[in-house]
PDB file of N, CA and C in Angstrom:
ATOM      1  N   LEU A 243       0.800  -1.211   0.000  1.00 71.00           N
ATOM      2  CA  LEU A 243       0.000   0.000   0.000  1.00 71.00           C
ATOM      3  C   LEU A 243       0.840   1.271   0.000  1.00 71.00           C
ATOM      4  N   LEU A 244       2.022   1.222   0.555  1.00 79.00           N
ATOM      5  CA  LEU A 244       2.824   2.438   0.663  1.00 79.00           C
ATOM      6  C   LEU A 244       3.960   2.500  -0.352  1.00 79.00           C
ATOM      7  N   ASP A 245       3.938   1.620  -1.347  1.00 87.00           N
ATOM      8  CA  ASP A 245       4.984   1.658  -2.367  1.00 87.00           C
ATOM      9  C   ASP A 245       4.727   2.798  -3.344  1.00 87.00           C
ATOM     10  N   ASN A 246       5.820   3.380  -3.822  1.00 91.00           N
ATOM     11  CA  ASN A 246       5.731   4.466  -4.780  1.00 91.00           C
ATOM     12  C   ASN A 246       6.795   4.214  -5.852  1.00 91.00           C
ATOM     13  N   ASP A 247       6.382   4.055  -7.083  1.00 93.00           N
ATOM     14  CA  ASP A 247       7.311   3.753  -8.183  1.00 93.00           C
ATOM     15  C   ASP A 247       8.334   4.858  -8.423  1.00 93.00           C
ATOM     16  N   PHE A 248       8.062   6.061  -7.974  1.00 93.00           N
ATOM     17  CA  PHE A 248       8.999   7.170  -8.162  1.00 93.00           C
ATOM     18  C   PHE A 248      10.158   7.143  -7.161  1.00 93.00           C
ATOM     19  N   GLU A 249       9.992   6.440  -6.038  1.00 92.00           N
ATOM     20  CA  GLU A 249      10.996   6.489  -4.969  1.00 92.00           C
ATOM     21  C   GLU A 249      12.399   6.108  -5.440  1.00 92.00           C
ATOM     22  N   LYS A 250      12.558   4.931  -5.980  1.00 92.00           N
ATOM     23  CA  LYS A 250      13.905   4.464  -6.350  1.00 92.00           C
ATOM     24  C   LYS A 250      14.607   5.395  -7.331  1.00 92.00           C
ATOM     25  N   PRO A 251      13.962   5.771  -8.453  1.00 94.00           N
ATOM     26  CA  PRO A 251      14.673   6.663  -9.372  1.00 94.00           C
ATOM     27  C   PRO A 251      14.976   8.040  -8.779  1.00 94.00           C
ATOM     28  N   LEU A 252      14.037   8.596  -8.004  1.00 93.00           N
ATOM     29  CA  LEU A 252      14.284   9.917  -7.428  1.00 93.00           C
ATOM     30  C   LEU A 252      15.345   9.882  -6.333  1.00 93.00           C
ATOM     31  N   PHE A 253      15.352   8.817  -5.537  1.00 93.00           N
ATOM     32  CA  PHE A 253      16.382   8.700  -4.503  1.00 93.00           C
ATOM     33  C   PHE A 253      17.761   8.553  -5.147  1.00 93.00           C
ATOM     34  N   ARG A 254      17.832   7.907  -6.315  1.00 94.00           N
ATOM     35  CA  ARG A 254      19.123   7.806  -7.026  1.00 94.00           C
ATOM     36  C   ARG A 254      19.548   9.164  -7.571  1.00 94.00           C
ATOM     37  N   LEU A 255      18.598   9.906  -8.120  1.00 94.00           N
ATOM     38  CA  LEU A 255      18.907  11.213  -8.707  1.00 94.00           C
ATOM     39  C   LEU A 255      19.217  12.285  -7.663  1.00 94.00           C
ATOM     40  N   TYR A 256      18.573  12.182  -6.502  1.00 91.00           N
ATOM     41  CA  TYR A 256      18.717  13.201  -5.459  1.00 91.00           C
ATOM     42  C   TYR A 256      19.148  12.540  -4.151  1.00 91.00           C
ATOM     43  N   PRO A 257      20.461  12.374  -3.960  1.00 91.00           N
ATOM     44  CA  PRO A 257      20.974  11.706  -2.762  1.00 91.00           C
ATOM     45  C   PRO A 257      20.523  12.352  -1.454  1.00 91.00           C
ATOM     46  N   VAL A 258      20.146  13.619  -1.469  1.00 87.00           N
ATOM     47  CA  VAL A 258      19.688  14.278  -0.250  1.00 87.00           C
ATOM     48  C   VAL A 258      18.433  13.584   0.288  1.00 87.00           C
ATOM     49  N   LEU A 259      17.618  13.014  -0.587  1.00 89.00           N
ATOM     50  CA  LEU A 259      16.431  12.280  -0.136  1.00 89.00           C
ATOM     51  C   LEU A 259      16.820  11.066   0.700  1.00 89.00           C
ATOM     52  N   THR A 260      17.879  10.393   0.289  1.00 91.00           N
ATOM     53  CA  THR A 260      18.374   9.244   1.052  1.00 91.00           C
ATOM     54  C   THR A 260      18.893   9.691   2.415  1.00 91.00           C
ATOM     55  N   GLU A 261      19.561  10.841   2.458  1.00 88.00           N
ATOM     56  CA  GLU A 261      20.062  11.384   3.730  1.00 88.00           C
ATOM     57  C   GLU A 261      18.896  11.710   4.670  1.00 88.00           C
ATOM     58  N   ILE A 262      17.869  12.329   4.138  1.00 85.00           N
ATOM     59  CA  ILE A 262      16.698  12.666   4.957  1.00 85.00           C
ATOM     60  C   ILE A 262      16.010  11.391   5.427  1.00 85.00           C
ATOM     61  N   GLN A 263      15.870  10.430   4.542  1.00 88.00           N
ATOM     62  CA  GLN A 263      15.264   9.151   4.898  1.00 88.00           C
ATOM     63  C   GLN A 263      16.033   8.497   6.046  1.00 88.00           C
ATOM     64  N   LYS A 264      17.336   8.481   5.945  1.00 89.00           N
ATOM     65  CA  LYS A 264      18.177   7.878   6.991  1.00 89.00           C
ATOM     66  C   LYS A 264      17.979   8.608   8.320  1.00 89.00           C
ATOM     67  N   SER A 265      17.941   9.928   8.290  1.00 83.00           N
ATOM     68  CA  SER A 265      17.739  10.711   9.513  1.00 83.00           C
ATOM     69  C   SER A 265      16.393  10.411  10.152  1.00 83.00           C
ATOM     70  N   LEU A 266      15.367  10.278   9.336  1.00 84.00           N
ATOM     71  CA  LEU A 266      14.037   9.976   9.873  1.00 84.00           C
ATOM     72  C   LEU A 266      13.979   8.579  10.482  1.00 84.00           C
ATOM     73  N   VAL A 267      14.621   7.621   9.842  1.00 87.00           N
ATOM     74  CA  VAL A 267      14.666   6.262  10.397  1.00 87.00           C
ATOM     75  C   VAL A 267      15.433   6.262  11.713  1.00 87.00           C
ATOM     76  N   GLU A 268      16.564   6.971  11.753  1.00 83.00           N
ATOM     77  CA  GLU A 268      17.350   7.055  12.987  1.00 83.00           C
ATOM     78  C   GLU A 268      16.566   7.752  14.100  1.00 83.00           C
ATOM     79  N   ALA A 269      15.645   8.630  13.723  1.00 80.00           N
ATOM     80  CA  ALA A 269      14.831   9.343  14.719  1.00 80.00           C
ATOM     81  C   ALA A 269      13.636   8.519  15.181  1.00 80.00           C
ATOM     82  N   GLY A 270      13.458   7.345  14.593  1.00 82.00           N
ATOM     83  CA  GLY A 270      12.399   6.472  15.066  1.00 82.00           C
ATOM     84  C   GLY A 270      11.278   6.183  14.100  1.00 82.00           C
ATOM     85  N   CYS A 271      11.343   6.700  12.891  1.00 85.00           N
ATOM     86  CA  CYS A 271      10.303   6.397  11.914  1.00 85.00           C
ATOM     87  C   CYS A 271      10.445   4.964  11.434  1.00 85.00           C
ATOM     88  N   LYS A 272       9.347   4.246  11.429  1.00 87.00           N
ATOM     89  CA  LYS A 272       9.349   2.854  10.976  1.00 87.00           C
ATOM     90  C   LYS A 272       9.284   2.769   9.463  1.00 87.00           C
ATOM     91  N   ARG A 273       8.720   3.782   8.827  1.00 89.00           N
ATOM     92  CA  ARG A 273       8.608   3.817   7.368  1.00 89.00           C
ATOM     93  C   ARG A 273       8.765   5.240   6.909  1.00 89.00           C
ATOM     94  N   VAL A 274       9.593   5.433   5.894  1.00 90.00           N
ATOM     95  CA  VAL A 274       9.765   6.736   5.265  1.00 90.00           C
ATOM     96  C   VAL A 274       9.476   6.551   3.789  1.00 90.00           C
ATOM     97  N   GLY A 275       8.674   7.426   3.234  1.00 91.00           N
ATOM     98  CA  GLY A 275       8.327   7.267   1.831  1.00 91.00           C
ATOM     99  C   GLY A 275       8.117   8.597   1.132  1.00 91.00           C
ATOM    100  N   LEU A 276       7.958   8.484  -0.150  1.00 91.00           N
ATOM    101  CA  LEU A 276       7.762   9.627  -1.018  1.00 91.00           C
ATOM    102  C   LEU A 276       6.267   9.828  -1.249  1.00 91.00           C
ATOM    103  N   CYS A 277       5.809  11.062  -1.135  1.00 89.00           N
ATOM    104  CA  CYS A 277       4.406  11.381  -1.420  1.00 89.00           C
ATOM    105  C   CYS A 277       4.287  11.762  -2.896  1.00 89.00           C
ATOM    106  N   GLY A 278       3.370  11.143  -3.571  1.00 85.00           N
ATOM    107  CA  GLY A 278       3.126  11.495  -4.970  1.00 85.00           C
ATOM    108  C   GLY A 278       4.352  11.386  -5.833  1.00 85.00           C
ATOM    109  N   SER A 279       4.597  12.424  -6.627  1.00 83.00           N
ATOM    110  CA  SER A 279       5.739  12.402  -7.542  1.00 83.00           C
ATOM    111  C   SER A 279       6.964  13.085  -6.964  1.00 83.00           C
ATOM    112  N   GLY A 280       6.964  13.331  -5.670  1.00 77.00           N
ATOM    113  CA  GLY A 280       8.207  13.747  -5.049  1.00 77.00           C
ATOM    114  C   GLY A 280       8.258  15.091  -4.381  1.00 77.00           C
ATOM    115  N   SER A 281       7.144  15.725  -4.173  1.00 76.00           N
ATOM    116  CA  SER A 281       7.223  17.036  -3.525  1.00 76.00           C
ATOM    117  C   SER A 281       7.436  16.917  -2.020  1.00 76.00           C
ATOM    118  N   THR A 282       7.161  15.731  -1.454  1.00 85.00           N
ATOM    119  CA  THR A 282       7.197  15.577  -0.007  1.00 85.00           C
ATOM    120  C   THR A 282       7.624  14.166   0.384  1.00 85.00           C
ATOM    121  N   LEU A 283       8.354  14.076   1.494  1.00 87.00           N
ATOM    122  CA  LEU A 283       8.626  12.788   2.130  1.00 87.00           C
ATOM    123  C   LEU A 283       7.783  12.704   3.394  1.00 87.00           C
ATOM    124  N   PHE A 284       7.383  11.501   3.760  1.00 87.00           N
ATOM    125  CA  PHE A 284       6.677  11.318   5.016  1.00 87.00           C
ATOM    126  C   PHE A 284       7.394  10.254   5.823  1.00 87.00           C
ATOM    127  N   GLY A 285       7.251  10.343   7.125  1.00 86.00           N
ATOM    128  CA  GLY A 285       7.800   9.331   8.017  1.00 86.00           C
ATOM    129  C   GLY A 285       6.734   8.897   8.996  1.00 86.00           C
ATOM    130  N   LEU A 286       6.601   7.598   9.177  1.00 85.00           N
ATOM    131  CA  LEU A 286       5.625   7.065  10.124  1.00 85.00           C
ATOM    132  C   LEU A 286       6.358   6.548  11.343  1.00 85.00           C
ATOM    133  N   GLY A 287       5.993   7.032  12.502  1.00 80.00           N
ATOM    134  CA  GLY A 287       6.638   6.587  13.730  1.00 80.00           C
ATOM    135  C   GLY A 287       5.951   7.172  14.942  1.00 80.00           C
ATOM    136  N   ARG A 288       6.550   6.943  16.058  1.00 74.00           N
ATOM    137  CA  ARG A 288       6.004   7.459  17.321  1.00 74.00           C
ATOM    138  C   ARG A 288       6.621   8.831  17.621  1.00 74.00           C
ATOM    139  N   PRO A 289       5.882   9.649  18.381  1.00 70.00           N
ATOM    140  CA  PRO A 289       6.425  10.960  18.760  1.00 70.00           C
ATOM    141  C   PRO A 289       7.714  10.798  19.570  1.00 70.00           C
ATOM    142  N   GLY A 290       8.457  11.828  19.636  1.00 68.00           N
ATOM    143  CA  GLY A 290       9.698  11.793  20.415  1.00 68.00           C
ATOM    144  C   GLY A 290      10.788  12.509  19.653  1.00 68.00           C
ATOM    145  N   ARG A 291      11.790  11.760  19.263  1.00 69.00           N
ATOM    146  CA  ARG A 291      12.932  12.357  18.575  1.00 69.00           C
ATOM    147  C   ARG A 291      12.561  12.949  17.230  1.00 69.00           C
ATOM    148  N   VAL A 292      11.450  12.512  16.643  1.00 68.00           N
ATOM    149  CA  VAL A 292      11.033  13.056  15.358  1.00 68.00           C
ATOM    150  C   VAL A 292      10.750  14.546  15.492  1.00 68.00           C
ATOM    151  N   GLY A 293      10.124  14.954  16.592  1.00 66.00           N
ATOM    152  CA  GLY A 293       9.865  16.373  16.832  1.00 66.00           C
ATOM    153  C   GLY A 293      11.144  17.182  16.916  1.00 66.00           C
ATOM    154  N   ASP A 294      12.159  16.630  17.562  1.00 68.00           N
ATOM    155  CA  ASP A 294      13.455  17.309  17.631  1.00 68.00           C
ATOM    156  C   ASP A 294      14.075  17.426  16.245  1.00 68.00           C
ATOM    157  N   LEU A 295      13.914  16.381  15.449  1.00 70.00           N
ATOM    158  CA  LEU A 295      14.453  16.387  14.099  1.00 70.00           C
ATOM    159  C   LEU A 295      13.775  17.455  13.249  1.00 70.00           C
ATOM    160  N   CYS A 296      12.508  17.676  13.485  1.00 68.00           N
ATOM    161  CA  CYS A 296      11.792  18.722  12.750  1.00 68.00           C
ATOM    162  C   CYS A 296      12.461  20.071  12.934  1.00 68.00           C
ATOM    163  N   GLN A 297      12.853  20.376  14.155  1.00 66.00           N
ATOM    164  CA  GLN A 297      13.520  21.647  14.424  1.00 66.00           C
ATOM    165  C   GLN A 297      14.826  21.751  13.647  1.00 66.00           C
ATOM    166  N   GLU A 298      15.570  20.658  13.577  1.00 67.00           N
ATOM    167  CA  GLU A 298      16.844  20.641  12.857  1.00 67.00           C
ATOM    168  C   GLU A 298      16.634  20.858  11.357  1.00 67.00           C
ATOM    169  N   PHE A 299      15.631  20.215  10.777  1.00 68.00           N
ATOM    170  CA  PHE A 299      15.410  20.306   9.344  1.00 68.00           C
ATOM    171  C   PHE A 299      14.806  21.634   8.912  1.00 68.00           C
ATOM    172  N   LYS A 300      14.226  22.377   9.823  1.00 63.00           N
ATOM    173  CA  LYS A 300      13.630  23.659   9.458  1.00 63.00           C
ATOM    174  C   LYS A 300      14.675  24.606   8.882  1.00 63.00           C
ATOM    175  N   LYS A 301      15.952  24.357   9.171  1.00 62.00           N
ATOM    176  CA  LYS A 301      17.022  25.193   8.620  1.00 62.00           C
ATOM    177  C   LYS A 301      17.101  25.044   7.104  1.00 62.00           C
ATOM    178  N   ASN A 302      16.761  23.851   6.594  1.00 62.00           N
ATOM    179  CA  ASN A 302      16.949  23.552   5.176  1.00 62.00           C
ATOM    180  C   ASN A 302      15.657  23.384   4.392  1.00 62.00           C
ATOM    181  N   GLY A 303      14.554  23.592   5.013  1.00 68.00           N
ATOM    182  CA  GLY A 303      13.289  23.395   4.323  1.00 68.00           C
ATOM    183  C   GLY A 303      12.154  23.412   5.310  1.00 68.00           C
ATOM    184  N   GLU A 304      11.090  22.806   4.932  1.00 75.00           N
ATOM    185  CA  GLU A 304       9.913  22.778   5.792  1.00 75.00           C
ATOM    186  C   GLU A 304       9.667  21.351   6.267  1.00 75.00           C
ATOM    187  N   MET A 305       9.449  21.208   7.558  1.00 75.00           N
ATOM    188  CA  MET A 305       9.173  19.901   8.133  1.00 75.00           C
ATOM    189  C   MET A 305       8.336  20.102   9.379  1.00 75.00           C
ATOM    190  N   PHE A 306       7.365  19.250   9.558  1.00 73.00           N
ATOM    191  CA  PHE A 306       6.549  19.354  10.756  1.00 73.00           C
ATOM    192  C   PHE A 306       6.088  17.975  11.184  1.00 73.00           C
ATOM    193  N   SER A 307       5.766  17.886  12.428  1.00 74.00           N
ATOM    194  CA  SER A 307       5.288  16.650  13.027  1.00 74.00           C
ATOM    195  C   SER A 307       3.767  16.714  13.121  1.00 74.00           C
ATOM    196  N   CYS A 308       3.111  15.608  12.854  1.00 78.00           N
ATOM    197  CA  CYS A 308       1.662  15.562  12.992  1.00 78.00           C
ATOM    198  C   CYS A 308       1.260  14.185  13.501  1.00 78.00           C
ATOM    199  N   ARG A 309       0.000  14.035  13.816  1.00 79.00           N
ATOM    200  CA  ARG A 309      -0.486  12.747  14.303  1.00 79.00           C
ATOM    201  C   ARG A 309      -1.822  12.454  13.654  1.00 79.00           C
ATOM    202  N   THR A 310      -2.164  11.195  13.633  1.00 82.00           N
ATOM    203  CA  THR A 310      -3.462  10.820  13.089  1.00 82.00           C
ATOM    204  C   THR A 310      -4.531  11.040  14.148  1.00 82.00           C
ATOM    205  N   LEU A 311      -5.747  11.211  13.690  1.00 87.00           N
ATOM    206  CA  LEU A 311      -6.878  11.425  14.586  1.00 87.00           C
ATOM    207  C   LEU A 311      -7.896  10.307  14.396  1.00 87.00           C
ATOM    208  N   SER A 312      -8.572   9.984  15.458  1.00 93.00           N
ATOM    209  CA  SER A 312      -9.711   9.080  15.329  1.00 93.00           C
ATOM    210  C   SER A 312     -10.812   9.833  14.587  1.00 93.00           C
ATOM    211  N   ARG A 313     -11.763   9.118  14.063  1.00 93.00           N
ATOM    212  CA  ARG A 313     -12.873   9.765  13.372  1.00 93.00           C
ATOM    213  C   ARG A 313     -13.611  10.720  14.308  1.00 93.00           C
ATOM    214  N   LYS A 314     -13.790  10.308  15.553  1.00 93.00           N
ATOM    215  CA  LYS A 314     -14.487  11.139  16.540  1.00 93.00           C
ATOM    216  C   LYS A 314     -13.719  12.445  16.787  1.00 93.00           C
ATOM    217  N   ALA A 315     -12.410  12.345  16.973  1.00 91.00           N
ATOM    218  CA  ALA A 315     -11.594  13.542  17.213  1.00 91.00           C
ATOM    219  C   ALA A 315     -11.583  14.450  15.983  1.00 91.00           C
ATOM    220  N   TYR A 316     -11.546  13.843  14.791  1.00 89.00           N
ATOM    221  CA  TYR A 316     -11.576  14.633  13.561  1.00 89.00           C
ATOM    222  C   TYR A 316     -12.879  15.416  13.450  1.00 89.00           C
ATOM    223  N   ARG A 317     -13.987  14.737  13.674  1.00 88.00           N
ATOM    224  CA  ARG A 317     -15.290  15.414  13.591  1.00 88.00           C
ATOM    225  C   ARG A 317     -15.390  16.557  14.589  1.00 88.00           C
ATOM    226  N   LYS A 318     -14.891  16.321  15.788  1.00 89.00           N
ATOM    227  CA  LYS A 318     -14.919  17.365  16.810  1.00 89.00           C
ATOM    228  C   LYS A 318     -14.099  18.571  16.353  1.00 89.00           C
ATOM    229  N   ALA A 319     -12.910  18.317  15.811  1.00 86.00           N
ATOM    230  CA  ALA A 319     -12.031  19.408  15.361  1.00 86.00           C
ATOM    231  C   ALA A 319     -12.639  20.158  14.181  1.00 86.00           C
ATOM    232  N   ILE A 320     -13.170  19.422  13.215  1.00 87.00           N
ATOM    233  CA  ILE A 320     -13.724  20.084  12.036  1.00 87.00           C
ATOM    234  C   ILE A 320     -14.989  20.869  12.385  1.00 87.00           C
ATOM    235  N   ASN A 321     -15.777  20.373  13.323  1.00 86.00           N
ATOM    236  CA  ASN A 321     -16.967  21.106  13.747  1.00 86.00           C
ATOM    237  C   ASN A 321     -16.591  22.409  14.442  1.00 86.00           C
ATOM    238  N   LYS A 322     -15.536  22.360  15.254  1.00 85.00           N
ATOM    239  CA  LYS A 322     -15.080  23.589  15.933  1.00 85.00           C
ATOM    240  C   LYS A 322     -14.528  24.609  14.948  1.00 85.00           C
ATOM    241  N   SER A 323     -13.987  24.133  13.824  1.00 81.00           N
ATOM    242  CA  SER A 323     -13.337  25.021  12.871  1.00 81.00           C
ATOM    243  C   SER A 323     -14.315  25.932  12.133  1.00 81.00           C
ATOM    244  N   GLY A 324     -15.569  25.483  12.054  1.00 76.00           N
ATOM    245  CA  GLY A 324     -16.556  26.263  11.307  1.00 76.00           C
ATOM    246  C   GLY A 324     -16.572  25.975   9.826  1.00 76.00           C
ATOM    247  N   TYR A 325     -15.779  25.006   9.357  1.00 71.00           N
ATOM    248  CA  TYR A 325     -15.754  24.673   7.942  1.00 71.00           C
ATOM    249  C   TYR A 325     -16.959  23.882   7.490  1.00 71.00           C
ATOM    250  N   LEU A 326     -17.632  23.218   8.417  1.00 66.00           N
ATOM    251  CA  LEU A 326     -18.845  22.493   8.069  1.00 66.00           C
ATOM    252  C   LEU A 326     -20.058  23.344   8.415  1.00 66.00           C
ATOM    253  N   PHE A 327     -21.013  23.313   7.567  1.00 55.00           N
ATOM    254  CA  PHE A 327     -22.215  24.115   7.795  1.00 55.00           C
ATOM    255  C   PHE A 327     -23.338  23.251   8.246  1.00 55.00           C
TER     256      PHE A 327
END
């Protein structure tokens, strides 16, 4: 489900992607992958060192930590936002 055919060729062309991938794995991400055709990398893991890594990477680009929400928590958040009528 998380395979992306663009990963291998882009990681070969842009070694910095491999460096970022390695850093995310070392920070605790169990899976690091390419989103779409390469505008973004994602890392799946538990909170902790990943948040610290975000601060380090902000020097060279944009990176942020996020978490998944249950359906109930999502509905509560979206209702508070006013985006649903």
